[in-house]
PDB file of C-alpha atoms in Angstrom:
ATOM      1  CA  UNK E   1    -103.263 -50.883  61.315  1.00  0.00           C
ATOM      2  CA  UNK E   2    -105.594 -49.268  58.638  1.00  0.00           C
ATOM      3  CA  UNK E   3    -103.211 -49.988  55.756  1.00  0.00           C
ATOM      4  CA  UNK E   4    -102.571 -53.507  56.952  1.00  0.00           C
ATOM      5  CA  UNK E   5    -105.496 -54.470  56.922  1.00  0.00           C
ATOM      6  CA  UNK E   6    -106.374 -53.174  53.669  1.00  0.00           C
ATOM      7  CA  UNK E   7    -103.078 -54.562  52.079  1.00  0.00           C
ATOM      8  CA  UNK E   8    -104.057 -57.992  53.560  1.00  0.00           C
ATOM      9  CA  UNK E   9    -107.824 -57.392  52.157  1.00  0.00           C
ATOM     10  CA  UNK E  10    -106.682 -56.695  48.378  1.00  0.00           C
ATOM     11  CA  UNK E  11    -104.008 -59.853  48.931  1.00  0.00           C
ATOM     12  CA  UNK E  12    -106.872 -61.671  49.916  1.00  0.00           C
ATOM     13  CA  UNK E  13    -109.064 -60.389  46.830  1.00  0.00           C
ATOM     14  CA  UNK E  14    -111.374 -58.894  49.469  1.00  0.00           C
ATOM     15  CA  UNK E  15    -114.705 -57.127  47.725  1.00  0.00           C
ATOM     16  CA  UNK E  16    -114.412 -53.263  48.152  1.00  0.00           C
ATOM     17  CA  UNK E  17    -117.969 -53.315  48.959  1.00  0.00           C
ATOM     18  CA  UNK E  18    -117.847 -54.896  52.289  1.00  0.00           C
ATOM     19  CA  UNK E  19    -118.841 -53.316  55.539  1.00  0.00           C
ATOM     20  CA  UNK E  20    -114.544 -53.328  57.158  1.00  0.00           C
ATOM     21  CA  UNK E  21    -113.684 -51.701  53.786  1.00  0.00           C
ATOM     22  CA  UNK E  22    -115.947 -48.183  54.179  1.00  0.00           C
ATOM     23  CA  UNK E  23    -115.498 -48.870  57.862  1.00  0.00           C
ATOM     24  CA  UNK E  24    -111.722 -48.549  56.959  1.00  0.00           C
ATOM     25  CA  UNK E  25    -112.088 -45.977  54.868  1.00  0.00           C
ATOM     26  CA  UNK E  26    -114.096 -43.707  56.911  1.00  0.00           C
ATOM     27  CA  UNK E  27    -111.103 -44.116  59.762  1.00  0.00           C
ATOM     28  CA  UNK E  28    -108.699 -43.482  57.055  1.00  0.00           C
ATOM     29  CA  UNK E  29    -110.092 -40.071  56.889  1.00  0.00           C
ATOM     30  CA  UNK E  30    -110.105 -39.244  60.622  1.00  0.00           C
ATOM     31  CA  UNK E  31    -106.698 -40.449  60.857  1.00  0.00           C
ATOM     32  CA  UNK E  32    -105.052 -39.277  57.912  1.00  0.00           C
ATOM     33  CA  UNK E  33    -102.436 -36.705  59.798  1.00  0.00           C
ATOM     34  CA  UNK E  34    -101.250 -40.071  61.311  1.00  0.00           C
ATOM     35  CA  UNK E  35    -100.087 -41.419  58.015  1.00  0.00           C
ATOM     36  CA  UNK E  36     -96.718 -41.713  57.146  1.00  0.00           C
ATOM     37  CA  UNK E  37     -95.668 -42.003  53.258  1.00  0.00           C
ATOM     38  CA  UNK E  38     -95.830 -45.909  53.242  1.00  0.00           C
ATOM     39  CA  UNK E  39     -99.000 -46.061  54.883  1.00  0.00           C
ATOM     40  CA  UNK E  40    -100.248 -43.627  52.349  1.00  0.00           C
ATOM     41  CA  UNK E  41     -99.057 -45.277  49.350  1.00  0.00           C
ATOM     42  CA  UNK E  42    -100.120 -48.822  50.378  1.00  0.00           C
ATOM     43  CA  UNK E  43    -103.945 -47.649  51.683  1.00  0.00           C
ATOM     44  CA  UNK E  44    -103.931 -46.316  48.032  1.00  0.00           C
ATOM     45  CA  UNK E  45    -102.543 -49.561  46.420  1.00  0.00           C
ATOM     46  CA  UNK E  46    -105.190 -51.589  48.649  1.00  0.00           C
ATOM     47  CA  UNK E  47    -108.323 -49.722  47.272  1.00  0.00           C
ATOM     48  CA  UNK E  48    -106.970 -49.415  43.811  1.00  0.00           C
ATOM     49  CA  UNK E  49    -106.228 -53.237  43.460  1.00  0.00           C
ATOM     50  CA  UNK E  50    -109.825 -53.609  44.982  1.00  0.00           C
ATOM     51  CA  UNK E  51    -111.672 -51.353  42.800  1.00  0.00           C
ATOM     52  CA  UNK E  52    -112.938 -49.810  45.475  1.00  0.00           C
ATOM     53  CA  UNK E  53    -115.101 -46.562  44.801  1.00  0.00           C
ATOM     54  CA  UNK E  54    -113.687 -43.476  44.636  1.00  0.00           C
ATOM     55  CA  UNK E  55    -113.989 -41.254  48.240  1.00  0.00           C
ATOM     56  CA  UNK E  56    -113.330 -37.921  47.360  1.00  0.00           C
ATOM     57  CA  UNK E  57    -113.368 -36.767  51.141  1.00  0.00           C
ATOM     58  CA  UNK E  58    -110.621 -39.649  51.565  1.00  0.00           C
ATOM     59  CA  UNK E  59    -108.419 -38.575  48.287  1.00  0.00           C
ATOM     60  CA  UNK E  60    -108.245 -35.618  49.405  1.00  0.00           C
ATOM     61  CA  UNK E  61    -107.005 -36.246  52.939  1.00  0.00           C
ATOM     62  CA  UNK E  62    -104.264 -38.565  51.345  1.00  0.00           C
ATOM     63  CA  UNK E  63    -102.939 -36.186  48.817  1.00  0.00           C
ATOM     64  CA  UNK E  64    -102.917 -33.426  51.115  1.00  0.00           C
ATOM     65  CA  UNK E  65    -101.164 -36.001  53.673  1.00  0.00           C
ATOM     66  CA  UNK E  66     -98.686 -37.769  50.716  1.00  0.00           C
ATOM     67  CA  UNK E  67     -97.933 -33.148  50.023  1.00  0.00           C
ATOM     68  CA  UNK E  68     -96.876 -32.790  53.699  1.00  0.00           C
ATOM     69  CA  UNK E  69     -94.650 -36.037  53.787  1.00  0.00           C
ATOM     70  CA  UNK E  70     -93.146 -36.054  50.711  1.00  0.00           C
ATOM     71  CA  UNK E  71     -89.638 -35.666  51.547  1.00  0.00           C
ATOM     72  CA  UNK E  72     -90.369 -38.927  53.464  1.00  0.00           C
ATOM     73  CA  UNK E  73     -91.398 -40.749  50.349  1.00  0.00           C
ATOM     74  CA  UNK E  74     -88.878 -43.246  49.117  1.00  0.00           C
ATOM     75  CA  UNK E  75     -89.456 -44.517  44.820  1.00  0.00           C
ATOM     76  CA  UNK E  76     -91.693 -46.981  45.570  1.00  0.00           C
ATOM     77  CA  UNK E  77     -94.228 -44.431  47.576  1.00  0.00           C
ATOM     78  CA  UNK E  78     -94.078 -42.534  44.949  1.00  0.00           C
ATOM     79  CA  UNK E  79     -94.742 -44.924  42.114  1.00  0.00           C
ATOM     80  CA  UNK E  80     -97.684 -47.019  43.973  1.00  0.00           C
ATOM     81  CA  UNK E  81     -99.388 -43.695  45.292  1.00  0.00           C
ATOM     82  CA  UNK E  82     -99.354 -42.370  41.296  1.00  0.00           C
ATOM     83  CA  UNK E  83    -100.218 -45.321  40.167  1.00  0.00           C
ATOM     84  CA  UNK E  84    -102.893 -45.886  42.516  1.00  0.00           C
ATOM     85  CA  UNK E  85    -104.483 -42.674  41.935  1.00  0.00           C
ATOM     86  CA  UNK E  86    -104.201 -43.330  37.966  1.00  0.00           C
ATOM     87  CA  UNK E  87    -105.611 -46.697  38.322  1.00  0.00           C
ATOM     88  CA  UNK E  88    -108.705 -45.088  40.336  1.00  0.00           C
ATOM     89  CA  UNK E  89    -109.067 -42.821  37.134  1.00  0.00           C
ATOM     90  CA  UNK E  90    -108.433 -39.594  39.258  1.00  0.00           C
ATOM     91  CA  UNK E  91    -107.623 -36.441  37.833  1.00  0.00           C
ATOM     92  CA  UNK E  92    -104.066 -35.395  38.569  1.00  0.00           C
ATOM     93  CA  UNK E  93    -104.247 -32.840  41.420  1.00  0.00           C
ATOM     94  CA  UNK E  94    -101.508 -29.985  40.146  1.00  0.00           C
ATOM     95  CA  UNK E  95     -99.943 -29.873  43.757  1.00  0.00           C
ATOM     96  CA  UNK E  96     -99.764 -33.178  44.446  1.00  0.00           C
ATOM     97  CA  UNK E  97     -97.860 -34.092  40.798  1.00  0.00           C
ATOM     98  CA  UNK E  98     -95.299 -31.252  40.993  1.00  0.00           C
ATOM     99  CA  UNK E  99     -94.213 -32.385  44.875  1.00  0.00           C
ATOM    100  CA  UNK E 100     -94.434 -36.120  44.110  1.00  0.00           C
ATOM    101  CA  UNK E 101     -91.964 -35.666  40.584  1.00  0.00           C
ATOM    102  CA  UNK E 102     -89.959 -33.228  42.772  1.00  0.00           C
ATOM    103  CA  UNK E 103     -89.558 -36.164  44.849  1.00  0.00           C
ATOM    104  CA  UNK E 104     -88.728 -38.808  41.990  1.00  0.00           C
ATOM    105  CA  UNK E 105     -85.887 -36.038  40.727  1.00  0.00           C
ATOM    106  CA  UNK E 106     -84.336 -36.117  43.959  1.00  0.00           C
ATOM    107  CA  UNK E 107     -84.308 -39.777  44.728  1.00  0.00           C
ATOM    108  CA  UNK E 108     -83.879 -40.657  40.891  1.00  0.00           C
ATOM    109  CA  UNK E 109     -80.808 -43.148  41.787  1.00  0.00           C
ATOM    110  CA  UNK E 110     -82.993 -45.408  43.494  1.00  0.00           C
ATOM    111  CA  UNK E 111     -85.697 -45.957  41.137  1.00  0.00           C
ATOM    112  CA  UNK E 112     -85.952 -49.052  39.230  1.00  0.00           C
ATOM    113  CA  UNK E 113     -87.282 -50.426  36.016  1.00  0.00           C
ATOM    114  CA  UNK E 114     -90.705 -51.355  37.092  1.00  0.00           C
ATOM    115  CA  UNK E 115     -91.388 -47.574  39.356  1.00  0.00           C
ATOM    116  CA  UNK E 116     -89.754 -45.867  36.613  1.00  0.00           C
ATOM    117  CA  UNK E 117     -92.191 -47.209  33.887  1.00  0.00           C
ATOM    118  CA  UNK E 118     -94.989 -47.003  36.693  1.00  0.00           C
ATOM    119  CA  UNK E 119     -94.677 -43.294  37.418  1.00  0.00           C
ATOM    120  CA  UNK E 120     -93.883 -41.889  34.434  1.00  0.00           C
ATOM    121  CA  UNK E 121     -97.749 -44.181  33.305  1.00  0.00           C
ATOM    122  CA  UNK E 122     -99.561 -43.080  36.109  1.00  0.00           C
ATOM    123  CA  UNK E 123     -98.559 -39.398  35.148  1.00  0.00           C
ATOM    124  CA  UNK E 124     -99.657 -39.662  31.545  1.00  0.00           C
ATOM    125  CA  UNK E 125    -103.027 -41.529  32.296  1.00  0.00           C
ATOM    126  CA  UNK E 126    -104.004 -39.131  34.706  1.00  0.00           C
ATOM    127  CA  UNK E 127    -103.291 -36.496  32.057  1.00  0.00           C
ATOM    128  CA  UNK E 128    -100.165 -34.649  34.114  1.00  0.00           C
ATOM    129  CA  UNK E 129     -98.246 -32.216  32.356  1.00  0.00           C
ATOM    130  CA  UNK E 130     -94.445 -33.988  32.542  1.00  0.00           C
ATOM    131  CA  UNK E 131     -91.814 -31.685  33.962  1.00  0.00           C
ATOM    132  CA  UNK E 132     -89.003 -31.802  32.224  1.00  0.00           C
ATOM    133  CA  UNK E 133     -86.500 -32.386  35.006  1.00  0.00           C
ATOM    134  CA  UNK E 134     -88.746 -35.295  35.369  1.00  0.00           C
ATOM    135  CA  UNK E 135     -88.268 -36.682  32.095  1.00  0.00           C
ATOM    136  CA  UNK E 136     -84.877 -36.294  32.155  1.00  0.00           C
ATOM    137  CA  UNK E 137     -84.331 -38.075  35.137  1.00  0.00           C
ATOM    138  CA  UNK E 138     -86.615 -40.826  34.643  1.00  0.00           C
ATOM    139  CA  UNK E 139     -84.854 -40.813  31.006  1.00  0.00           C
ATOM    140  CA  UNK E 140     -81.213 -40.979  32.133  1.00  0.00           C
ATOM    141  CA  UNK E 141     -82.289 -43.395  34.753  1.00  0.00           C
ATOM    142  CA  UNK E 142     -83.989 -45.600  32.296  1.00  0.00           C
ATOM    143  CA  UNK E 143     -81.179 -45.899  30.326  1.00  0.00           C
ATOM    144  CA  UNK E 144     -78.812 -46.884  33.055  1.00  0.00           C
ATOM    145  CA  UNK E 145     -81.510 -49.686  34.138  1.00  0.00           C
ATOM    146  CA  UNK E 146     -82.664 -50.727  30.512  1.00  0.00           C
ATOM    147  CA  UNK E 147     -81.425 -54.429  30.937  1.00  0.00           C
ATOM    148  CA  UNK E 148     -84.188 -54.615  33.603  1.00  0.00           C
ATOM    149  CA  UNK E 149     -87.023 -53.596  31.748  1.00  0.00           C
ATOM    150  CA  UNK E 150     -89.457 -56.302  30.948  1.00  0.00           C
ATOM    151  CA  UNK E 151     -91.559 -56.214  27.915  1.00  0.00           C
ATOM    152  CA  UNK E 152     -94.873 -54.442  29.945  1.00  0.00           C
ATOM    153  CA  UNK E 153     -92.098 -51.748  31.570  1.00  0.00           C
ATOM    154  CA  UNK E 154     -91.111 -51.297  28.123  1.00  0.00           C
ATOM    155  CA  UNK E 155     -94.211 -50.329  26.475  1.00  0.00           C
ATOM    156  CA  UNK E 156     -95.473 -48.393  29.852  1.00  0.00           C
ATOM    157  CA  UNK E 157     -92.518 -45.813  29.180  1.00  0.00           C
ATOM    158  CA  UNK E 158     -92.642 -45.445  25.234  1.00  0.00           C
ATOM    159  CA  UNK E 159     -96.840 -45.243  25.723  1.00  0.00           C
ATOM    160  CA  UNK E 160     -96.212 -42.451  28.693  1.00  0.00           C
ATOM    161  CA  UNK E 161     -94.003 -40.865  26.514  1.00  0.00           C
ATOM    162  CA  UNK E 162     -96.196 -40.779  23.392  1.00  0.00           C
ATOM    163  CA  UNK E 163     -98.992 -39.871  24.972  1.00  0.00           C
ATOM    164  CA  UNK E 164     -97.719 -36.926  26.658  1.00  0.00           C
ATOM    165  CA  UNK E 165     -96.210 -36.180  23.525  1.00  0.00           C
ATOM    166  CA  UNK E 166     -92.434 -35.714  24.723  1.00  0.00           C
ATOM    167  CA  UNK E 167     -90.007 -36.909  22.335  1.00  0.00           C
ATOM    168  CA  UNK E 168     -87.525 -38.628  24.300  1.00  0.00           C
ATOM    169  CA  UNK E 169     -83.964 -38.524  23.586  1.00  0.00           C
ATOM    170  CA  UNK E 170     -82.070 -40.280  21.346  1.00  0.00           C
ATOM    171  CA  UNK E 171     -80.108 -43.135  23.629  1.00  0.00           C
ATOM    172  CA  UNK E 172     -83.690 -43.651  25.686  1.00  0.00           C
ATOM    173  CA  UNK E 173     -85.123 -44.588  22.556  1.00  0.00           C
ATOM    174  CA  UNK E 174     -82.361 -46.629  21.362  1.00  0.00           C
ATOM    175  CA  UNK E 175     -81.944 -48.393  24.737  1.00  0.00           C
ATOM    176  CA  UNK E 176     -85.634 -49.269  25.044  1.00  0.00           C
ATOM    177  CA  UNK E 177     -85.836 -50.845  21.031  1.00  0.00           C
ATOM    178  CA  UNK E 178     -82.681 -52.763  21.965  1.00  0.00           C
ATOM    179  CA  UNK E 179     -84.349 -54.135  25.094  1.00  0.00           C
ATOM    180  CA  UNK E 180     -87.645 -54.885  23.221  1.00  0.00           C
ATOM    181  CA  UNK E 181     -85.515 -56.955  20.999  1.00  0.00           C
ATOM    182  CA  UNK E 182     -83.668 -58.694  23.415  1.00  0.00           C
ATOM    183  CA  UNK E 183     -87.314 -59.676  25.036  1.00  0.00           C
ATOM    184  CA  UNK E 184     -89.182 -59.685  22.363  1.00  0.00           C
ATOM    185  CA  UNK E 185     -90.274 -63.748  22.966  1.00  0.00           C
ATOM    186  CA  UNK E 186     -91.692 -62.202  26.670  1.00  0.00           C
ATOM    187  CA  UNK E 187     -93.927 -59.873  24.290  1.00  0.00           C
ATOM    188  CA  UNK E 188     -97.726 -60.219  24.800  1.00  0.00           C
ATOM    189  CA  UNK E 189    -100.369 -59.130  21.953  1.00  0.00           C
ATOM    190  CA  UNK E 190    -100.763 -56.082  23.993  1.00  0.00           C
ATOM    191  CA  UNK E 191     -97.439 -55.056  24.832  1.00  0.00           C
ATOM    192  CA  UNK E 192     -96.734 -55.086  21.291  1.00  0.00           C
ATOM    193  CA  UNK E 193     -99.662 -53.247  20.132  1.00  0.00           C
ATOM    194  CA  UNK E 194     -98.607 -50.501  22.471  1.00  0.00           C
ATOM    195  CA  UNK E 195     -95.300 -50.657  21.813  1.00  0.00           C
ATOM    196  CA  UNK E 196     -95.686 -50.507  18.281  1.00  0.00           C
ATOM    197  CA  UNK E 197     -98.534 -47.671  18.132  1.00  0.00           C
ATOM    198  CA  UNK E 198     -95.814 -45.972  20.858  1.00  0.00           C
ATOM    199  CA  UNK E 199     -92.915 -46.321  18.564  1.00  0.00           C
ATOM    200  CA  UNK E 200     -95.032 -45.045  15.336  1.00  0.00           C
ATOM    201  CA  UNK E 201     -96.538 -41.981  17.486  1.00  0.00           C
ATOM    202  CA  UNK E 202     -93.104 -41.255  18.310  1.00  0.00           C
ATOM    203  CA  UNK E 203     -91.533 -41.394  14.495  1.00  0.00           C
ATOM    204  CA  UNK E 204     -89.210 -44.306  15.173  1.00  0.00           C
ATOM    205  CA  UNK E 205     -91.009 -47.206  13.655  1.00  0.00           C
ATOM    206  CA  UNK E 206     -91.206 -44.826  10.458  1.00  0.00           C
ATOM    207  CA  UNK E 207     -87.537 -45.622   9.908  1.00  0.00           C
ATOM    208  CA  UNK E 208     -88.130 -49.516   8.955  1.00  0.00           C
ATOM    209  CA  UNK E 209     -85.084 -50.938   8.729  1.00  0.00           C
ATOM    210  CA  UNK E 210     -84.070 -51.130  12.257  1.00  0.00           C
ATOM    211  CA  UNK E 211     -84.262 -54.916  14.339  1.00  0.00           C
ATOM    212  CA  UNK E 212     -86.778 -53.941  17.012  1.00  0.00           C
ATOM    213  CA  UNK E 213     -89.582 -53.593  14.377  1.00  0.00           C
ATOM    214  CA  UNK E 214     -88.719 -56.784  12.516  1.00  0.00           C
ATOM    215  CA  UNK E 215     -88.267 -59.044  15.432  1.00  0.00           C
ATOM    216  CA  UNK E 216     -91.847 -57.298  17.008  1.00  0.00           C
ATOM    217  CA  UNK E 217     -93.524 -57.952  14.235  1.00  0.00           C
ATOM    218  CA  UNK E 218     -92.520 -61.679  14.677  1.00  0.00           C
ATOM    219  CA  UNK E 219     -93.155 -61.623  18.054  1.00  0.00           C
ATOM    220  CA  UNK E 220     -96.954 -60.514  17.153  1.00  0.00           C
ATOM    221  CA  UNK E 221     -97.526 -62.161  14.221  1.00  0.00           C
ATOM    222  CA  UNK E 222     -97.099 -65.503  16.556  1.00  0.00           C
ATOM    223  CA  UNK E 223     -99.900 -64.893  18.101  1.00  0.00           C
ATOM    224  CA  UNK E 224    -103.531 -65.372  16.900  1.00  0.00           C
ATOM    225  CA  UNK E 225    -104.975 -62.315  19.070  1.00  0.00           C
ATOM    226  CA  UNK E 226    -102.647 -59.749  18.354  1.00  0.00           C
ATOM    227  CA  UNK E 227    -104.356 -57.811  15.488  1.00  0.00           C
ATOM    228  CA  UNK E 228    -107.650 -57.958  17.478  1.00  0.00           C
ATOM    229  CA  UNK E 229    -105.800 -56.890  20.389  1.00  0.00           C
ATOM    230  CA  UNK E 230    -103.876 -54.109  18.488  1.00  0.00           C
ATOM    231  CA  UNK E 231    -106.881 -52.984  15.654  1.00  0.00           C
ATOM    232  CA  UNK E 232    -103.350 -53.439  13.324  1.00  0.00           C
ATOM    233  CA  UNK E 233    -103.668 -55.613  10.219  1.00  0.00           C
ATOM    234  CA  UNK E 234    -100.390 -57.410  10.253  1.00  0.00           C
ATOM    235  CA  UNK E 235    -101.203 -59.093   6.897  1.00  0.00           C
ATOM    236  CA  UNK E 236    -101.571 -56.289   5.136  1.00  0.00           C
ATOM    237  CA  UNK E 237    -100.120 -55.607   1.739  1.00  0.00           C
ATOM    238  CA  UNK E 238     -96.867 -53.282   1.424  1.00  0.00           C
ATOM    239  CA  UNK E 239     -94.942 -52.815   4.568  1.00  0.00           C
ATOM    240  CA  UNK E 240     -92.143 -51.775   6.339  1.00  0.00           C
ATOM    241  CA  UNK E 241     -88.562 -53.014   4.053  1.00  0.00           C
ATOM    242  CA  UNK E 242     -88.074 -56.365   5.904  1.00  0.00           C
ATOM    243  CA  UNK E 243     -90.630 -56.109   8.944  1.00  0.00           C
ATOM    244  CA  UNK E 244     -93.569 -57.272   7.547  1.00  0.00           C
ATOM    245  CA  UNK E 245     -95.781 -54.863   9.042  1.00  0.00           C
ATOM    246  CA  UNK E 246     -97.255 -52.290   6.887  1.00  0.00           C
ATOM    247  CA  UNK E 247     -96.197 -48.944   6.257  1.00  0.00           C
ATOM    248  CA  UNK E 248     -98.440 -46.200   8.561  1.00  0.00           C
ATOM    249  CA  UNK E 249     -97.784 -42.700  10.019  1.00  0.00           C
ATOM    250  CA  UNK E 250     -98.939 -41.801  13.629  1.00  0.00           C
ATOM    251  CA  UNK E 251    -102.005 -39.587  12.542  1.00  0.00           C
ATOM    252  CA  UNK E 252    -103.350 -42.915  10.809  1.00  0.00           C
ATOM    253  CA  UNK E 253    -102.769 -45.417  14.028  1.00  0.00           C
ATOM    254  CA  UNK E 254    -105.924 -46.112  16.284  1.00  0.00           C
ATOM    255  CA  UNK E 255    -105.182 -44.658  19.702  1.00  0.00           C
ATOM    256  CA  UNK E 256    -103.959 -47.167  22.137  1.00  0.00           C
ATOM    257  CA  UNK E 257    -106.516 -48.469  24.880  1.00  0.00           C
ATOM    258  CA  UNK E 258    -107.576 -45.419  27.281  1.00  0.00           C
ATOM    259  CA  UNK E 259    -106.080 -47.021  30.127  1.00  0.00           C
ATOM    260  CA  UNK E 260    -103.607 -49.385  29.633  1.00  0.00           C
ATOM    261  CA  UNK E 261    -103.118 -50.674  33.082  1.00  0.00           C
ATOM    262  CA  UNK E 262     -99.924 -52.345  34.211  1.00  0.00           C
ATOM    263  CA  UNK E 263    -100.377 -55.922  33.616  1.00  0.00           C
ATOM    264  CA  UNK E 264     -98.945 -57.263  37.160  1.00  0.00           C
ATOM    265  CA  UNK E 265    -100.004 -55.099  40.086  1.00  0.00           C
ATOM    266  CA  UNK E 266     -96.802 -53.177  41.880  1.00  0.00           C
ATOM    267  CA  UNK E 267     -96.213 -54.830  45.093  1.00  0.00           C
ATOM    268  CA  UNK E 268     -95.918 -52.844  48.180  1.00  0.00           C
ATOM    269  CA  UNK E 269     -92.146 -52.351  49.062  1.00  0.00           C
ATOM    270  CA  UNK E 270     -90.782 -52.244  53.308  1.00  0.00           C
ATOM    271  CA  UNK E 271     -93.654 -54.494  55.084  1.00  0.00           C
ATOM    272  CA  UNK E 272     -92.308 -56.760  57.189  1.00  0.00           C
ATOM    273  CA  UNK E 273     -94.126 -60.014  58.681  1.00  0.00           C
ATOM    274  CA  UNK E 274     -93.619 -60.492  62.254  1.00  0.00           C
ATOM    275  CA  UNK E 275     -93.135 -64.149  63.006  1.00  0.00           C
ATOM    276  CA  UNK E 276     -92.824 -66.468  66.125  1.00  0.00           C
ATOM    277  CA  UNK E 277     -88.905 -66.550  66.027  1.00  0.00           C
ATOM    278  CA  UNK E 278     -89.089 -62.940  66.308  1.00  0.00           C
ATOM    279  CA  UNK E 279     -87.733 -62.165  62.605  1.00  0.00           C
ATOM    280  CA  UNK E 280     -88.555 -59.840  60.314  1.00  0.00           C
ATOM    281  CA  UNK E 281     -88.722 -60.978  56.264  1.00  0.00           C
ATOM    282  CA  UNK E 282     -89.998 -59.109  53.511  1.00  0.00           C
ATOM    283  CA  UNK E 283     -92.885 -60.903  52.287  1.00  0.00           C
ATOM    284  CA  UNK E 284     -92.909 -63.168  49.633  1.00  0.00           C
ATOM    285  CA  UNK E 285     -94.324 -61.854  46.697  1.00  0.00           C
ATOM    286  CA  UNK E 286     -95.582 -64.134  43.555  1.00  0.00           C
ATOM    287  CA  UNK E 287     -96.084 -63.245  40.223  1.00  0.00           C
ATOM    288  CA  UNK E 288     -99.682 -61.860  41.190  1.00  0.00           C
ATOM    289  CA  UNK E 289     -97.932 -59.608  44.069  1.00  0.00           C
ATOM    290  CA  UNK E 290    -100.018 -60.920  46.736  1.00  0.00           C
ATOM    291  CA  UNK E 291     -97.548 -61.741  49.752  1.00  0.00           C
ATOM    292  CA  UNK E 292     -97.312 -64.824  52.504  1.00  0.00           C
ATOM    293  CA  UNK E 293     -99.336 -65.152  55.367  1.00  0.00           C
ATOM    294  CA  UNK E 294     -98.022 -63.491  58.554  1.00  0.00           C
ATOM    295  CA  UNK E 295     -99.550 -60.673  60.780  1.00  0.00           C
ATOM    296  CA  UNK E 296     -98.123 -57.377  58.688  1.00  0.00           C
ATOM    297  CA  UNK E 297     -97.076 -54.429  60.337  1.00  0.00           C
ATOM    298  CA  UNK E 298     -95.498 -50.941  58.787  1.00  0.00           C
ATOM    299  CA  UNK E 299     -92.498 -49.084  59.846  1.00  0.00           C
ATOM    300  CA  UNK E 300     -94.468 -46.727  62.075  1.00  0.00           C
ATOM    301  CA  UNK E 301     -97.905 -46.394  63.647  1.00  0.00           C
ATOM    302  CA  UNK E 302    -100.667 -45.553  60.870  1.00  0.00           C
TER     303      UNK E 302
END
């Protein structure tokens, strides 16, 4: 009931200052050995998406809850409770990572563009340590999936990856530029500025001559806010041979924004609306992930 409610609340663009939301919050805590991994990941979701303030006393109960459940925890858990936590601007809790990207590696079949891109994100903006068993499976996984990467999936992995400073391997890079290119008209100022600074932090846009950076630097040039957006100069003088961008090295880039949040909220995976025929359907989600109407309930009790 407590994570219904406050999935229905964010939906609903509900103010995280009301009196249900601490009342909420404060049962959250008393109840938190009730909560089973979707509960967990979707009470997290809720007060992320309302930028509610942080409760330490209710973090903690959560992670310690999301440790003791994790084998329970299916890729979309995972990714919302990570991203959640990132979102909130919490410091990665050492336990907590190492169990939830034990838990990725183990169910790294089933994870998709969008929780792939999300987790590995989440990990870097909380300023996680990525194992490598981690990488590698998120890595091989992206690679299989790379058709389904959209333009802000895209730069979520390369920026993860930059930022954390892992070099990825050779065919994740290559599958990622290749993708970029084939959606490069889906590109947004900022998904190319990260991109871009991602790709240059990472020693690939250094080579020049390759079609992601050309067809990018198209893609940005189109639009009027994409050098304020970026702090690139795409007019400059002397550039990359046949890009159009100009020539720079990773020590000379800007950093990318702190916290480069995804730019669609995840939506909440496995609730089911109860309706009068007695039918379950997943809720429909639009492009802002808020769901129908319909009375919400989980799998299980919390």
């Amino acid at each position: 009931a407590i994570a219904n409610t406050l999935w229905a609340m964010a939906t609903m663009g509900v103010k995280a200052d009301t009196a249900l939301v601490e009342a909420m919050k404060r049962t959250a805590v008393n109840s938190a050995q009730e909560f089973n991994p979707q509960a967990i990941a979707i009470t997290l979701w809720a007060l992320a998406t309302m930028a509610a303030e942080v409760d330490a006393e209710l973090l903690a109960a959560l992670s310690w809850r999301a440790v003791v459940t994790a084998e329970g925890f299916i890729p979309q858990n995972v990714a919302n409770t990570l991203w959640a936590l990132a979102t909130m601007r919490v410091k990665a809790d050492p336990v907590l990572v190492q169990v939830m990207s034990r838990r990725a590696v183990e169910m790294q079949e089933a994870f998709n563009p969008q929780a792939i891109a999300n987790t590995l994100w989440a990990l870097a903006s909380m300023g996680a340590v990525l194992d490598p068993l981690l990488v590698e499976a998120m890595s091989c996984r992206a690679v299989h999936t790379a058709h389904g990467f959209n333009p802000q999936n895209v730069s979520n992995i390369l920026w993860a990856l930059a930022t954390t400073g892992v070099q990825p391997e050779a065919q994740l890079l290559h599958a990622m530029k290749r993708q970029a290119q084939a959606t490069v008209q889906a590109f947004n100022p900022q998904s190319v500025s990260i991109t871009l600074w991602s790709l240059a932090t990472l020693h690939a846009a250094a080579q020049g001559n390759g079609p992601t950076s050309g067809s990018m630097a198209s893609s940005a040039s189109a639009s009027a806010s994409a050098s304020a957006s970026s702090g690139f100069s795409f007019s400059s003088t002397g550039g990359l041979p046949g890009a159009g961008l100009p020539s720079f090295s990773a020590s000379s880039l800007p950093p990318p924004p702190a916290h480069h949040y995804p730019l669609h909220q995840p939506h909440p995976l496995h609730l089911h609306q109860s309706w009068d025929d007695g039918s379950d359907h997943l809720p429909a989600a639009g492009a802002n992930g808020k769901g129908g109407g319909g009375a919400v309930s989980l799998d299980d009790d919390a």
